[in-house]
mmCIF file of C-alpha atoms in Angstrom:
data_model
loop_
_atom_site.group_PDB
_atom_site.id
_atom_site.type_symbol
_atom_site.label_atom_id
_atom_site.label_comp_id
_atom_site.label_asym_id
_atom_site.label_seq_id
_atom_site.Cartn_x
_atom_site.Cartn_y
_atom_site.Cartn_z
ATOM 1 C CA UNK O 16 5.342 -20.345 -11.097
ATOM 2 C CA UNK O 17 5.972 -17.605 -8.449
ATOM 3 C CA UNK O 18 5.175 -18.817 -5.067
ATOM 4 C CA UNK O 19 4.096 -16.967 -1.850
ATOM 5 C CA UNK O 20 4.420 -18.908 0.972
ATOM 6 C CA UNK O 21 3.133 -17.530 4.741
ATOM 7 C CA UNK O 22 3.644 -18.666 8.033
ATOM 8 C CA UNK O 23 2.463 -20.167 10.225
ATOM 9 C CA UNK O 24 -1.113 -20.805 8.301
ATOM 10 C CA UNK O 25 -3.266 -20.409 12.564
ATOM 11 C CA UNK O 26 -2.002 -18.348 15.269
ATOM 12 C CA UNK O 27 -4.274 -17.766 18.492
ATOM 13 C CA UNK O 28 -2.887 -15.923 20.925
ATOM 14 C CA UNK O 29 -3.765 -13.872 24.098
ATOM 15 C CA UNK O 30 -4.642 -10.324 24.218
ATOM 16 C CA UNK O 31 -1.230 -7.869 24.551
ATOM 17 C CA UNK O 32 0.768 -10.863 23.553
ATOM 18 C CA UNK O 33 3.652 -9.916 20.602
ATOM 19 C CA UNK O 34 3.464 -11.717 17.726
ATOM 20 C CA UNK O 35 5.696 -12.058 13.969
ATOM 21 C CA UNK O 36 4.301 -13.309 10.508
ATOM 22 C CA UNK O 37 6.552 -14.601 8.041
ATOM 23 C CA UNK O 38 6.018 -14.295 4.109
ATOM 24 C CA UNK O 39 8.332 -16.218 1.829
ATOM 25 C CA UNK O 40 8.566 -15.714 -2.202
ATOM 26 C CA UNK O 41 10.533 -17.191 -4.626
ATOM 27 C CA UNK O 42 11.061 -14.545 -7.207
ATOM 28 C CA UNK O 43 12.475 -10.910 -7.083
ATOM 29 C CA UNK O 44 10.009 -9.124 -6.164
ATOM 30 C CA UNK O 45 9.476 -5.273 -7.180
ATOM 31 C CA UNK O 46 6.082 -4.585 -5.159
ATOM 32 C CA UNK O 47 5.215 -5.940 -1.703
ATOM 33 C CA UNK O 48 1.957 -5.441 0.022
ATOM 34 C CA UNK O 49 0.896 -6.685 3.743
ATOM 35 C CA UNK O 50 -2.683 -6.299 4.126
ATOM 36 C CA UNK O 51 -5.659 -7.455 7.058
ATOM 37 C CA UNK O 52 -8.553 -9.298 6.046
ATOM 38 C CA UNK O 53 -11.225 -8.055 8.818
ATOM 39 C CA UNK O 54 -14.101 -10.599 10.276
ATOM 40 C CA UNK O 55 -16.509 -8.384 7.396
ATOM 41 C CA UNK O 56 -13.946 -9.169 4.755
ATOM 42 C CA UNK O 57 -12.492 -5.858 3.961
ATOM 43 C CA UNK O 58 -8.941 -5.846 2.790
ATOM 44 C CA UNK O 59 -6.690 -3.109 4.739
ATOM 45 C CA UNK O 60 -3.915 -1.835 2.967
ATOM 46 C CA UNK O 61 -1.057 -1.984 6.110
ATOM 47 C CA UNK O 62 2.295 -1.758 4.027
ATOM 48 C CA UNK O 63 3.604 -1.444 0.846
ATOM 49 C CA UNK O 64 7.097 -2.479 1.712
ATOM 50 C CA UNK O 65 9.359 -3.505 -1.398
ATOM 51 C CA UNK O 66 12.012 -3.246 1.012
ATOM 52 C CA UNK O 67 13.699 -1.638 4.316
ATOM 53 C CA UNK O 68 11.577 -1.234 7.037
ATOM 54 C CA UNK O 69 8.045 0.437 8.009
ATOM 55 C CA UNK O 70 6.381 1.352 11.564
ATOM 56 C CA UNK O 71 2.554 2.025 12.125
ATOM 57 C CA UNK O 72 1.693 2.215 15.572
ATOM 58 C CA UNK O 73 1.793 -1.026 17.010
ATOM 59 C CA UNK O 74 2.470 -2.615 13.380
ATOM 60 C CA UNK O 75 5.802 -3.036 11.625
ATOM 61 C CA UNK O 76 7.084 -4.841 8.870
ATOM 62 C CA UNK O 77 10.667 -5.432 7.501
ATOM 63 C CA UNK O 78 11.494 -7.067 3.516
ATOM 64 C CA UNK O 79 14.829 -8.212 3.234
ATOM 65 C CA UNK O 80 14.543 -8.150 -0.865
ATOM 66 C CA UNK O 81 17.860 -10.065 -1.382
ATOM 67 C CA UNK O 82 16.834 -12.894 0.808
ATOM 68 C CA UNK O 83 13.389 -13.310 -0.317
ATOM 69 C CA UNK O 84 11.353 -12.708 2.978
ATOM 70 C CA UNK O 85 9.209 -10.326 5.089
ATOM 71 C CA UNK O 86 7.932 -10.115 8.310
ATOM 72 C CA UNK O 87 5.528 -8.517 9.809
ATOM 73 C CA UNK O 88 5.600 -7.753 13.573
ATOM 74 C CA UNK O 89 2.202 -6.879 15.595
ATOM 75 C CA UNK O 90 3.285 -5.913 19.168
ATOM 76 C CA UNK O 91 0.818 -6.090 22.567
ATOM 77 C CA UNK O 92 -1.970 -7.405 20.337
ATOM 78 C CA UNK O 93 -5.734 -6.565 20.948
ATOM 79 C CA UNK O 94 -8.535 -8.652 20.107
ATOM 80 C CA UNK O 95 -9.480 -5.883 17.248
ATOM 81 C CA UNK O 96 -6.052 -7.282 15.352
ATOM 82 C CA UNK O 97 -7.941 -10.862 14.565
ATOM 83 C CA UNK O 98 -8.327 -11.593 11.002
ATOM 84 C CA UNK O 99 -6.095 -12.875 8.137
ATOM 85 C CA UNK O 100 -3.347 -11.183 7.474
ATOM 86 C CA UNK O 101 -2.084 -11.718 4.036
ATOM 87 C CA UNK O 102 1.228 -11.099 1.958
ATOM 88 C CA UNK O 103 1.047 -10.320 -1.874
ATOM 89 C CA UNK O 104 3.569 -9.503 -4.413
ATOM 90 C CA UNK O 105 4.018 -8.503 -8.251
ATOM 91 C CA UNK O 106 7.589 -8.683 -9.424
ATOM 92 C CA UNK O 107 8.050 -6.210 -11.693
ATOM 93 C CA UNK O 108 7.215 -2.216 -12.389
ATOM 94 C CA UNK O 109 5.040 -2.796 -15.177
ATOM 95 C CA UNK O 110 0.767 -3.682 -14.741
ATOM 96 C CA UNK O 111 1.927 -7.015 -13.191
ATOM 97 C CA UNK O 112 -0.882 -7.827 -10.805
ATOM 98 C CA UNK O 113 -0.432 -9.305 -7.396
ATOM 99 C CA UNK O 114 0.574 -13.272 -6.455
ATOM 100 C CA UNK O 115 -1.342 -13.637 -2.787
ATOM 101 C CA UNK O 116 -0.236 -15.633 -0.409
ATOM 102 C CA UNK O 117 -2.718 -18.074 1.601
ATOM 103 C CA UNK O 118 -2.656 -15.922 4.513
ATOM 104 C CA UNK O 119 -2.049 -16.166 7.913
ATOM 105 C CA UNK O 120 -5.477 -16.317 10.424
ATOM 106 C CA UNK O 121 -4.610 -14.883 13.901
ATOM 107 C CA UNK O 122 -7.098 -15.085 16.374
ATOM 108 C CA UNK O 123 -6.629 -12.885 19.803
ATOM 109 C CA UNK O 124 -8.617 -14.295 22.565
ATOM 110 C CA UNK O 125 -9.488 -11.603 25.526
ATOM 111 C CA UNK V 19 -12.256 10.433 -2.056
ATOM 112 C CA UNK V 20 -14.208 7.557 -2.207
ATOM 113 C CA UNK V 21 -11.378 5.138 -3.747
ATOM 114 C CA UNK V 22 -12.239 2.576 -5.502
ATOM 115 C CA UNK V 23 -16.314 1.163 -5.254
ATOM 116 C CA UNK V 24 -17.683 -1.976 -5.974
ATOM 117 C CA UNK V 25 -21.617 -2.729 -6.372
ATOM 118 C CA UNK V 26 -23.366 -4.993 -5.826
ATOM 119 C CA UNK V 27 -21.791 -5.707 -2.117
ATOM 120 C CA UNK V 28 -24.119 -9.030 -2.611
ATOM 121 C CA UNK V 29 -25.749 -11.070 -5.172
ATOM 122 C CA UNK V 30 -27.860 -14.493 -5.737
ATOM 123 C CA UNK V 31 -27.316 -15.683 -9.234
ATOM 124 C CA UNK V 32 -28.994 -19.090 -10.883
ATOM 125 C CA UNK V 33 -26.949 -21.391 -12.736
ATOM 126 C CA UNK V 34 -27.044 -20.147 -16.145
ATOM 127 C CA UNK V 35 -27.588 -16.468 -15.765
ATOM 128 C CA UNK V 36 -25.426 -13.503 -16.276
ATOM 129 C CA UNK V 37 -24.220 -10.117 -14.448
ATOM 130 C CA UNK V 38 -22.215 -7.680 -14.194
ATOM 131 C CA UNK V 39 -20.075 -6.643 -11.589
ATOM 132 C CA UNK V 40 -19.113 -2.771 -11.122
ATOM 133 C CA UNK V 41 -15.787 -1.565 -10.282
ATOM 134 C CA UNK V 42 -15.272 2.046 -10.451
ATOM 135 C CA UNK V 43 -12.229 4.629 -9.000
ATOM 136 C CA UNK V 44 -11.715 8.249 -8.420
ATOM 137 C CA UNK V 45 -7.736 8.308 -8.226
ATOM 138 C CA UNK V 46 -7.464 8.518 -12.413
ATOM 139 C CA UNK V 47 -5.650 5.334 -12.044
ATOM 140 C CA UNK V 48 -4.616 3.640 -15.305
ATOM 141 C CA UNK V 49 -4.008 0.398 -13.822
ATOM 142 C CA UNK V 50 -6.904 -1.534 -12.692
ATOM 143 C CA UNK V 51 -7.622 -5.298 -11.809
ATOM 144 C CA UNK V 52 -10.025 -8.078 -10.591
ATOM 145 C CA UNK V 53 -9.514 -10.772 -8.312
ATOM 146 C CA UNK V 54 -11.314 -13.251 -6.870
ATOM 147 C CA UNK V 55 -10.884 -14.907 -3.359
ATOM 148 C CA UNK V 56 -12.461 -18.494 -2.599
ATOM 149 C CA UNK V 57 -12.966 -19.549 0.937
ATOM 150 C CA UNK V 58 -9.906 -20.352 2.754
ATOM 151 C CA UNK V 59 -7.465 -18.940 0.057
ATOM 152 C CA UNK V 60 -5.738 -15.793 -0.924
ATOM 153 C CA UNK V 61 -6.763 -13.684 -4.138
ATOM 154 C CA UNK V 62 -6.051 -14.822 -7.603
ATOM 155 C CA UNK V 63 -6.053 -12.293 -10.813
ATOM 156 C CA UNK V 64 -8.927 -12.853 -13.514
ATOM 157 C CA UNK V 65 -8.089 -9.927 -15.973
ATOM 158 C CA UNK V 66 -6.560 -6.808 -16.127
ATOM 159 C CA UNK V 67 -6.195 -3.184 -17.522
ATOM 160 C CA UNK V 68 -3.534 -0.815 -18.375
ATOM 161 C CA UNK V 69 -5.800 1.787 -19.167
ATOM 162 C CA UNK V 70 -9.403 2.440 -21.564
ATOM 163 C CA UNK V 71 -9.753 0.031 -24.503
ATOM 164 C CA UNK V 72 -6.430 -2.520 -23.268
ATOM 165 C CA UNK V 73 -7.317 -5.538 -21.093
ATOM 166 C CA UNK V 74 -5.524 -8.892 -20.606
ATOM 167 C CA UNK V 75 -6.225 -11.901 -18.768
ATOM 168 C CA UNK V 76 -4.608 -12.774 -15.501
ATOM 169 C CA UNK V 77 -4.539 -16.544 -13.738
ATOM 170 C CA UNK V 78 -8.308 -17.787 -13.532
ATOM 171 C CA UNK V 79 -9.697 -15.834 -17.076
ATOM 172 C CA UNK V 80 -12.297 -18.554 -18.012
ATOM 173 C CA UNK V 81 -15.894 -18.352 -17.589
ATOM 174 C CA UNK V 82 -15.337 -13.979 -17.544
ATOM 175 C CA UNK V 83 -15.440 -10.683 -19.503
ATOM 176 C CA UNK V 84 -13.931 -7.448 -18.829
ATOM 177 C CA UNK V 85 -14.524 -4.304 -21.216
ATOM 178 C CA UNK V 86 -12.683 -1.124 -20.107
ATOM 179 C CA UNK V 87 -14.384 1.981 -21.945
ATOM 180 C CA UNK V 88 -13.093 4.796 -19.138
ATOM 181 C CA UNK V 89 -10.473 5.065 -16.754
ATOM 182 C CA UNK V 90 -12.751 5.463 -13.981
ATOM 183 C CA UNK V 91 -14.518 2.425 -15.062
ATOM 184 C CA UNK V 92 -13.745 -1.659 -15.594
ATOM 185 C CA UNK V 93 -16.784 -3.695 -15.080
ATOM 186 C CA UNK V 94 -16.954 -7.345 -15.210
ATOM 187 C CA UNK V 95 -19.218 -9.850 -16.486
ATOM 188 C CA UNK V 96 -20.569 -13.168 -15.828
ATOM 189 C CA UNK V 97 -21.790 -14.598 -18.983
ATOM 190 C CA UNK V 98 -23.377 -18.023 -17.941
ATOM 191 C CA UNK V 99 -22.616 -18.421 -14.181
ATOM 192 C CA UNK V 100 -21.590 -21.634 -12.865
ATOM 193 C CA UNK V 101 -21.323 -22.990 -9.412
ATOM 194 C CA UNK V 102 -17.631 -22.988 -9.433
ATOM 195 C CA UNK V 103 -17.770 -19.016 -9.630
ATOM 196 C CA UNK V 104 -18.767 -18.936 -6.460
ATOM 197 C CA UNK V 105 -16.606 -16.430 -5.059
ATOM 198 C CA UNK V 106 -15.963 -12.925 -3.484
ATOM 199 C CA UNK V 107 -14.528 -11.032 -6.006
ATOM 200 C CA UNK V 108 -12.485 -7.780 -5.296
ATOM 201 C CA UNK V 109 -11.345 -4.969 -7.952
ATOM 202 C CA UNK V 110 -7.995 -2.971 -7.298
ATOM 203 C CA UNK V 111 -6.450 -0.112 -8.924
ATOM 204 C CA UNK V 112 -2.971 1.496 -8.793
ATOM 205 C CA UNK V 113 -0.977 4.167 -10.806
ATOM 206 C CA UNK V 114 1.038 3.491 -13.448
ATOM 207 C CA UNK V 115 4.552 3.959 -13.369
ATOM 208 C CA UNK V 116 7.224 2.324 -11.145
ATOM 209 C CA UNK V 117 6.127 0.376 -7.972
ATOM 210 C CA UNK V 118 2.975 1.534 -6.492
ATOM 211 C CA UNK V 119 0.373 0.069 -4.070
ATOM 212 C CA UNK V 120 -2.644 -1.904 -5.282
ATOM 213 C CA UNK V 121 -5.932 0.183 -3.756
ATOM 214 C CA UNK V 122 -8.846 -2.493 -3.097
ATOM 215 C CA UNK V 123 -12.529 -1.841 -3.582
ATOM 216 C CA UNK V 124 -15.031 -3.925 -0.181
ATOM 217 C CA UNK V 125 -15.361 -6.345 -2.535
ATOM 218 C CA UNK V 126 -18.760 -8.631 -4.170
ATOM 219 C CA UNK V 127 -19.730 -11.568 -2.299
ATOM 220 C CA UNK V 128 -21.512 -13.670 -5.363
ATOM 221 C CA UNK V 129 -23.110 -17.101 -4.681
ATOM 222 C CA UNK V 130 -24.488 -19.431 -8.147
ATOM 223 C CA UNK V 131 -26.948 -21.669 -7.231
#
């Protein structure tokens, strides 16, 4: 079946330190969503990046379609940025819904 | 907006009993969708809907209903809950038509005991 795998699976870092998530799938992949899991369990839409590349603030993300990967890049990271930060994909432009990933739980220490 | 909103935010069920679980959006999406998330894991589709009156099951369809009378709309049920539902269950929506971003609701937290 389609896989999504992320990496690494724990990350704890210190506050303001830079850090990149990696999200692997095996299939084409026509929609691709990055989102944060937050300590209440909300799920925050960050990117919807199919492909190219996206800033938000201290946030960016890059999909290199052909090669099957993103990344997403969180730069001088604040203690607000813990969670689990999940990758999720559909491959096609019809109703297909999303494959998740297992995540990725970063924890920033003060 | 509101987006899309899920009630109850909590719920204590009994082996053996049923509920329903809201979703409802104000975007006039056609596309809408629940998932459920177990501890420690990412999300996994239990059905879906193209728009009122058309459903279809995703991954993880057992033990669940959907019915999908509006577009606003897509409620699903529990018939006769089991432990193994045990879960925190999310509904998304998105419009139709090429690629588009999945919208999430806060989610249910459910617990069968």
């Amino acid at each position: 079946g389609i896989q999504v795998e992320q990496s690494p699976p724990d990350l704890i870092l210190q506050e303001g330190a830079n850090s990149t998530l990696r999200c692997n799938f095996s299939d084409s992949v026509n929609n691709l969503q990055w989102f944060h899991q937050n300590p209440w369990g909300q799920l925050i839409n960050l990117f919807y990046i199919p492909s190219g590349t996206k800033q938000n603030g201290r946030l960016s993300a890059t999909t290199v379609a052909t090669e099957r990967y993103s990344l997403l890049y969180i730069s001088s990271s604040q203690t607000t940025d813990s969670g689990v930060y999940f990758c999720a994909r559909s491959p096609g432009g019809g109703a297909d819904g999303l494959t998740f990933g297992k995540g990725t739980h970063l924890i920033i220490q003060p | 907006n509101a987006g899309v909103t899920q009630t109850p935010k909590f719920r204590i069920l009994k082996i053996g009993q049923s509920m329903t679980l809201q979703c409802t959006q104000d975007m006039n999406h056609n596309y809408m969708y629940w998932y459920r998330q177990d501890p420690g894991m990412g999300l996994k589709l239990i059905y879906y809907s193209v728009g009122a009156g058309i459903t279809d099951k995703g991954e993880v369809p057992n033990g669940y209903n959907v019915s999908r009378s509006t577009t606003e709309d897509f409620p699903l049920r529990l018939e006769l809950a089991a432990p193994s539902q045990t879960s925190v269950y999310f509904c998304a929506s998105r419009q139709q038509g090429g690629a588009q971003p999945q919208h999430f609701g806060d989610g249910t937290r459910l617990s069968i005991l």
